[in-house]
Amino acid sequence: MPSSKFPSGFLWGASTSAHQVEGANHNQWSVWELENAKSLAAQAEYQYGDLDNWDEIKTQALSPDNYVSGTASDHFNRYKTDIAIAKKLHMNSLRFSIEWSRVEPKEGSWDSAAIDHYKRYVDELKTQGIEPVVTLFHFTLPVWFAEKGGFEKRSNCSYFVRFAEKILSEIGKDVRFVITINEPEVYAFESYYLGHWPPAVLSKKRAIKVLHNLAYAHNQTARMIHGLNRRYKVSIAKNSNYFYAGDSATLSIRSAIVMQYFQDDYFLKKVIKECDFIGVNFYFSNRVYGYRIHSPNEHVSDMGWDMSPGDIEHTLERLHERYHKPIIITENGCADASDKKRQWWLAQTIPAIQKAISKGVDVRGYLHWSLIDNFEWDKGRWPRFGLVEVRFDTMERKVRTSARQYGEFIRKVTN
Ligand code: BGC
């Protein structure tokens, strides 16, 4: 990995989200997990049976327990240990999310113990010299908010703004970076169009409505936050994959352009005025032939996702050319239990970011997904995204080789 030419103050770290790591959450997701664990286990062979690593994952994938977040990675209780690991790895930033259902378990009633927990969390980060990047909505909703129709109703957005205001009034003095919404399109698409995630709706119309309401929620929240103080830097975490034509046919070229537009610009255009930077989550590229995606799959992750980490350079360049805003990579990584792929991934990604920077792209941070192994939504526990391995039976943490290499790189580049 190259060790120079990153701007000073660059954020080096990793990301997590509350529901995926904390454990013991009660929200719309945890309810849905209990209702769907058996059927997810029953579909596992059909869904994942073709993966090269099926033999290794099948015991877990076929078990209903795998699909219930339960204690997750017990990060709620072990956050000090995990933050200490991040510190040891020389990270200077961590992205995490605040679980709305803990803070406001019933409409309008704030749980002071939960708020104190997040205060202590931010204090711990600050004590360790780690910059917090706070996410307010990372796919999970309080049950009461979901019952009111969640983000399907525009009028409900005011509850989210009120939650954001409460959080910033409580922990805001130590926070600069705020992500309002994680991957709005992924949420709308999985939850309201594909129906894979709660509330498991299958309607294009409703998905688009949710997407528009999420843009509205972001804009309202960002205005509120800037009204509190201009020093806050607010954005969304934008899922941005790279689309490219696989051949020189006009149809492939045009399709890739259109797909990229809907992937990036359709939503970003609605919120960019209220973004101080662009948070980018980059996981894969899509090679387009005609109307279809056929990625090369030369390298694939444990989840079968095409791995083309170097393409992050093109994504960064494109977003820079279109929007001229600073960029923080808020998520990037791969599912890899062996850790070999992750080492390769990081070794490809960091020079690609550096190349983008050398071409003038204003990249301000890189937060790897994820700090620790966690609960991967409807796939459960077998996808291993952590720089740090978690043994889910004992909750023991083990720093992976990729993490040591990344940590050593950060040490060199920041000294
Ligand atoms: C999400 C994470 C998820 C990761 C890997 C992103 O879409 O924000 O919650 O774990 O991808 O699938």
XYZ file of C-alpha atoms and ligand atoms in Angstrom:
427
model
C 0.000 0.000 0.000
C 1.325 3.482 -0.801
C 2.098 5.541 2.246
C 1.964 9.161 1.218
C -0.198 11.797 -0.448
C -3.245 11.550 1.753
C -4.434 14.926 3.005
C -3.722 15.733 6.635
C -6.727 15.209 8.867
C -7.848 12.299 6.663
C -10.283 10.073 8.549
C -8.985 6.509 8.753
C -11.247 4.002 10.397
C -14.173 1.655 10.124
C -17.967 1.525 10.321
C -20.669 -0.381 12.153
C -24.428 -0.032 12.564
C -26.371 -0.413 15.799
C -28.664 -3.291 14.917
C -25.878 -5.281 13.296
C -23.545 -5.183 16.291
C -25.221 -4.046 19.503
C -27.484 -6.958 20.389
C -30.730 -6.986 22.363
C -32.543 -4.511 20.159
C -36.291 -4.430 19.904
C -37.382 -2.773 16.695
C -39.202 -3.464 13.451
C -36.294 -5.638 12.280
C -36.046 -7.792 15.390
C -39.783 -8.487 15.217
C -39.530 -9.403 11.544
C -36.548 -11.700 12.214
C -38.559 -13.752 14.675
C -41.418 -14.057 12.226
C -39.175 -14.997 9.273
C -36.221 -16.953 10.664
C -37.684 -20.347 9.782
C -38.578 -19.473 6.230
C -35.193 -17.800 5.630
C -33.477 -20.985 6.814
C -35.735 -23.097 4.608
C -34.837 -21.012 1.533
C -31.103 -20.951 2.291
C -30.009 -23.805 0.020
C -31.958 -22.382 -2.895
C -30.518 -18.898 -2.231
C -26.898 -19.734 -1.432
C -26.434 -23.366 -2.502
C -24.479 -22.306 -5.607
C -21.874 -20.373 -3.669
C -18.386 -21.930 -3.696
C -18.338 -21.797 0.093
C -21.753 -23.452 0.560
C -20.213 -26.415 2.404
C -18.586 -24.078 4.894
C -21.663 -21.937 5.524
C -24.472 -24.454 5.246
C -24.741 -25.462 8.902
C -25.216 -21.838 9.837
C -27.303 -20.868 6.832
C -29.744 -23.744 7.388
C -30.308 -22.845 11.030
C -33.171 -20.482 11.913
C -31.040 -19.060 14.781
C -28.733 -17.574 12.184
C -31.487 -15.166 11.136
C -32.227 -13.771 14.587
C -29.903 -10.925 15.576
C -30.223 -11.703 19.308
C -27.029 -10.664 21.034
C -25.491 -9.749 17.643
C -21.805 -8.944 18.435
C -22.659 -7.738 21.949
C -21.129 -4.392 21.069
C -23.596 -2.612 23.348
C -21.740 -4.109 26.312
C -18.321 -4.480 24.741
C -17.990 -1.145 22.960
C -14.995 -0.114 25.094
C -13.098 -3.257 24.079
C -13.954 -2.651 20.418
C -12.999 1.018 20.544
C -9.716 0.030 22.230
C -9.026 -2.351 19.337
C -9.717 0.427 16.834
C -7.336 2.665 18.738
C -4.645 -0.017 18.724
C -5.085 -0.236 14.973
C -4.327 3.519 14.821
C -7.796 4.423 13.579
C -8.757 8.056 14.086
C -12.442 7.740 13.189
C -15.350 5.354 13.663
C -18.802 5.454 12.140
C -21.622 4.006 14.210
C -25.386 4.440 14.373
C -27.750 5.453 17.126
C -30.608 2.994 17.567
C -33.758 5.113 17.467
C -35.840 2.351 19.085
C -33.622 2.448 22.177
C -33.692 6.214 22.502
C -37.429 6.607 21.852
C -38.959 3.192 22.608
C -42.431 4.706 22.765
C -43.628 7.662 20.791
C -42.511 10.860 22.530
C -40.893 9.169 25.524
C -37.099 9.358 25.691
C -35.100 6.668 27.434
C -32.457 8.493 29.457
C -30.428 5.323 30.108
C -30.117 4.723 26.353
C -29.138 8.335 25.755
C -26.526 8.081 28.512
C -25.151 4.984 26.848
C -24.557 6.886 23.600
C -23.063 9.810 25.562
C -20.592 7.423 27.156
C -19.929 5.907 23.757
C -19.022 9.266 22.229
C -16.990 10.181 25.331
C -15.020 6.984 24.935
C -14.298 7.753 21.292
C -13.217 11.280 22.148
C -11.008 10.071 25.006
C -9.279 7.747 22.557
C -8.860 10.536 20.004
C -11.323 8.930 17.586
C -13.635 11.149 15.542
C -17.257 9.935 15.670
C -19.287 9.755 12.470
C -22.867 9.352 13.656
C -25.597 7.713 11.582
C -29.201 8.404 12.553
C -31.055 5.847 10.401
C -29.350 2.610 9.379
C -32.325 0.500 8.213
C -33.992 -0.037 11.627
C -37.083 1.706 12.957
C -38.902 1.730 16.290
C -41.970 -0.514 16.177
C -44.309 2.409 16.944
C -42.905 4.416 14.024
C -43.228 1.446 11.668
C -46.839 0.963 12.819
C -47.563 4.555 11.896
C -46.471 3.738 8.330
C -42.749 4.569 8.707
C -41.294 6.596 5.871
C -44.224 5.788 3.625
C -45.983 8.814 5.082
C -44.427 12.187 4.526
C -46.005 13.573 7.675
C -44.057 10.962 9.703
C -40.747 12.562 8.713
C -41.227 15.103 11.507
C -40.761 12.292 14.060
C -37.363 11.558 12.556
C -36.378 15.231 12.643
C -37.443 15.372 16.297
C -35.326 12.305 17.077
C -32.331 13.861 15.293
C -32.787 17.090 17.238
C -32.915 15.196 20.524
C -29.732 13.290 19.728
C -27.807 16.378 18.725
C -28.967 18.281 21.773
C -27.638 15.418 23.908
C -24.406 14.345 22.189
C -23.916 17.059 19.582
C -21.176 19.000 21.328
C -18.702 16.203 20.597
C -19.902 15.406 17.108
C -19.063 16.988 13.759
C -20.066 14.411 11.152
C -23.667 13.293 10.852
C -25.108 10.802 8.366
C -28.883 11.169 8.352
C -29.828 8.141 6.250
C -27.858 5.079 5.259
C -28.298 3.900 1.652
C -31.780 5.257 0.939
C -32.219 3.327 -2.312
C -31.142 0.031 -0.769
C -33.655 0.523 2.025
C -36.518 1.499 -0.292
C -35.693 -1.232 -2.795
C -35.200 -4.131 -0.355
C -38.059 -3.185 1.977
C -40.718 -1.928 -0.432
C -39.929 -3.277 -3.902
C -38.225 -6.660 -3.498
C -39.923 -7.263 -0.171
C -36.811 -8.970 1.241
C -36.705 -6.765 4.346
C -39.398 -5.468 6.669
C -42.089 -4.408 6.069
C -41.754 -6.798 3.081
C -43.875 -4.833 0.626
C -43.756 -5.602 -3.120
C -44.697 -2.351 -4.772
C -42.688 -0.140 -7.076
C -45.020 2.749 -6.388
C -44.575 2.523 -2.641
C -40.804 2.123 -2.958
C -40.594 5.335 -4.959
C -42.778 7.102 -2.434
C -40.482 6.001 0.391
C -37.454 7.159 -1.569
C -38.941 10.610 -2.054
C -39.886 10.809 1.603
C -36.367 9.843 2.614
C -35.031 12.713 0.509
C -37.514 15.011 2.219
C -36.522 13.627 5.656
C -32.846 14.227 4.897
C -33.431 17.786 3.726
C -35.582 18.670 6.739
C -33.124 17.076 9.163
C -30.067 18.683 7.580
C -31.715 22.118 7.685
C -32.577 21.599 11.330
C -29.001 20.494 12.106
C -27.445 23.427 10.266
C -29.847 25.685 12.125
C -28.387 24.376 15.370
C -24.829 24.959 14.280
C -23.032 25.378 10.958
C -20.033 23.395 12.202
C -21.956 20.144 11.678
C -21.067 18.341 8.476
C -24.122 16.467 7.257
C -24.681 13.922 4.473
C -26.318 10.660 3.593
C -24.343 7.429 3.068
C -24.858 6.866 -0.640
C -24.605 3.354 -2.015
C -22.666 3.880 -5.191
C -21.677 0.956 -7.369
C -19.837 1.470 -10.622
C -21.609 0.575 -13.882
C -19.698 0.077 -17.118
C -20.429 -1.352 -20.554
C -18.963 -4.804 -21.194
C -18.743 -4.273 -24.968
C -18.860 -1.429 -27.461
C -22.517 -1.902 -28.414
C -24.456 1.360 -28.175
C -27.133 -0.379 -26.144
C -24.638 -1.545 -23.496
C -23.037 1.885 -23.298
C -26.373 3.662 -22.995
C -27.744 1.163 -20.456
C -24.692 1.586 -18.243
C -25.132 5.365 -18.325
C -28.835 5.146 -17.485
C -28.252 2.616 -14.696
C -25.504 4.770 -13.222
C -27.814 7.762 -13.326
C -30.574 5.967 -11.429
C -28.067 4.524 -9.023
C -26.371 7.795 -8.127
C -28.016 10.913 -9.403
C -31.745 10.309 -9.082
C -31.565 10.523 -5.302
C -28.456 12.646 -4.856
C -29.912 15.461 -6.946
C -32.774 15.737 -4.475
C -30.507 16.109 -1.446
C -27.180 17.459 -2.622
C -27.922 21.060 -1.642
C -28.323 19.855 1.931
C -25.132 17.783 1.953
C -21.834 19.236 3.154
C -20.015 16.225 1.753
C -20.975 12.980 0.044
C -20.784 9.787 2.098
C -20.055 6.918 -0.295
C -20.590 3.208 0.333
C -18.805 1.249 -2.392
C -18.978 -2.547 -2.645
C -19.029 -3.669 -6.265
C -19.140 -2.863 -9.946
C -21.688 -3.920 -12.531
C -20.637 -4.867 -16.051
C -23.506 -4.249 -18.428
C -24.295 -6.106 -21.657
C -27.421 -4.836 -23.377
C -29.987 -4.418 -20.627
C -28.418 -6.942 -18.298
C -25.666 -7.114 -15.747
C -23.074 -9.846 -16.237
C -20.140 -9.068 -14.020
C -16.858 -10.880 -14.674
C -16.839 -12.607 -11.256
C -13.106 -13.115 -11.576
C -12.900 -12.413 -7.867
C -16.002 -12.934 -5.741
C -16.683 -12.450 -2.062
C -18.152 -15.098 0.248
C -21.571 -13.697 -0.687
C -20.881 -14.124 -4.397
C -20.525 -10.386 -5.011
C -18.192 -9.386 -7.806
C -15.063 -7.844 -6.336
C -13.540 -5.043 -8.387
C -12.176 -2.841 -5.602
C -10.026 -0.662 -7.871
C -13.170 0.680 -9.561
C -13.791 2.889 -6.553
C -11.491 5.307 -8.345
C -14.076 5.795 -11.139
C -16.925 6.181 -8.655
C -15.042 8.848 -6.741
C -14.090 10.689 -9.914
C -17.613 10.665 -11.255
C -19.146 11.971 -8.049
C -16.472 14.654 -7.855
C -17.023 15.805 -11.427
C -20.788 16.002 -10.966
C -21.130 17.409 -7.486
C -17.838 19.101 -6.488
C -18.245 18.187 -2.839
C -15.802 16.586 -0.436
C -16.229 12.812 -0.203
C -15.928 10.474 2.765
C -15.992 6.758 2.019
C -18.440 5.705 4.705
C -18.434 1.966 3.886
C -16.298 -0.351 1.773
C -15.291 -3.956 2.243
C -16.087 -7.582 1.482
C -17.477 -10.687 3.142
C -14.499 -12.978 3.630
C -14.135 -15.525 6.405
C -10.637 -16.486 5.200
C -9.382 -12.870 5.385
C -7.245 -13.408 2.267
C -9.652 -11.567 0.020
C -9.893 -8.657 2.472
C -6.112 -8.216 2.430
C -6.184 -8.110 -1.352
C -9.237 -5.796 -1.290
C -7.512 -3.238 0.916
C -4.311 -3.436 -1.111
C -6.322 -2.613 -4.271
C -8.619 -0.027 -2.745
C -6.198 2.298 -1.027
C -4.046 3.002 -4.117
C -7.248 3.526 -6.118
C -8.377 6.188 -3.634
C -4.952 7.712 -3.801
C -5.150 7.851 -7.603
C -8.486 9.642 -7.376
C -6.975 12.130 -4.923
C -4.019 12.729 -7.227
C -6.516 13.605 -9.979
C -8.071 16.262 -7.767
C -10.911 14.377 -6.065
C -11.437 15.791 -2.588
C -11.548 12.563 -0.533
C -11.491 13.197 3.207
C -11.823 9.774 4.768
C -11.978 5.997 4.439
C -14.140 3.955 6.814
C -13.920 0.222 6.172
C -16.990 -1.980 6.593
C -16.813 -3.307 9.139
C -14.854 -2.941 12.347
C -16.150 -6.267 13.672
C -18.050 -9.286 12.329
C -21.765 -8.617 12.604
C -25.321 -9.531 11.714
C -25.755 -9.216 7.946
C -29.503 -8.505 7.772
C -31.552 -11.220 6.024
C -28.397 -13.348 5.564
C -27.576 -13.543 9.233
C -24.164 -14.304 10.680
C -22.218 -16.277 8.105
C -21.045 -13.308 5.998
C -17.895 -12.105 7.758
C -17.210 -8.455 7.033
C -15.103 -7.683 10.105
C -11.554 -6.472 10.269
C -11.907 -8.096 13.649
C -13.283 -11.613 13.908
C -16.029 -12.249 16.461
C -16.631 -15.777 17.732
C -20.367 -15.554 18.209
C -20.475 -18.369 20.780
C -18.006 -16.704 23.182
C -18.001 -13.135 21.804
C -14.229 -13.325 21.776
C -12.554 -10.797 19.469
C -9.591 -11.692 17.258
C -7.821 -9.083 15.149
C -7.465 -10.373 11.581
C -4.262 -10.040 9.568
C -5.945 -7.567 7.202
C -6.681 -5.351 10.202
C -3.070 -5.458 11.346
C -1.913 -4.522 7.865
C -4.479 -1.722 7.646
C -3.492 -0.496 11.117
C 0.176 -0.507 10.238
C -0.588 1.404 7.075
C -2.572 4.022 9.009
C 0.284 4.372 11.490
C 2.752 5.048 8.673
C 0.554 7.417 6.751
C -0.472 9.500 9.755
C 2.972 9.876 11.272
C -25.058 -1.676 4.509
C -24.537 -2.503 5.661
C -24.268 -3.921 5.172
C -23.221 -3.863 4.085
C -22.838 -5.224 3.527
C -24.356 -1.915 3.200
O -25.317 -1.988 2.210
O -25.081 -0.324 4.863
O -25.474 -2.455 6.687
O -23.879 -4.754 6.198
O -23.705 -3.103 3.022
O -23.904 -5.834 2.893
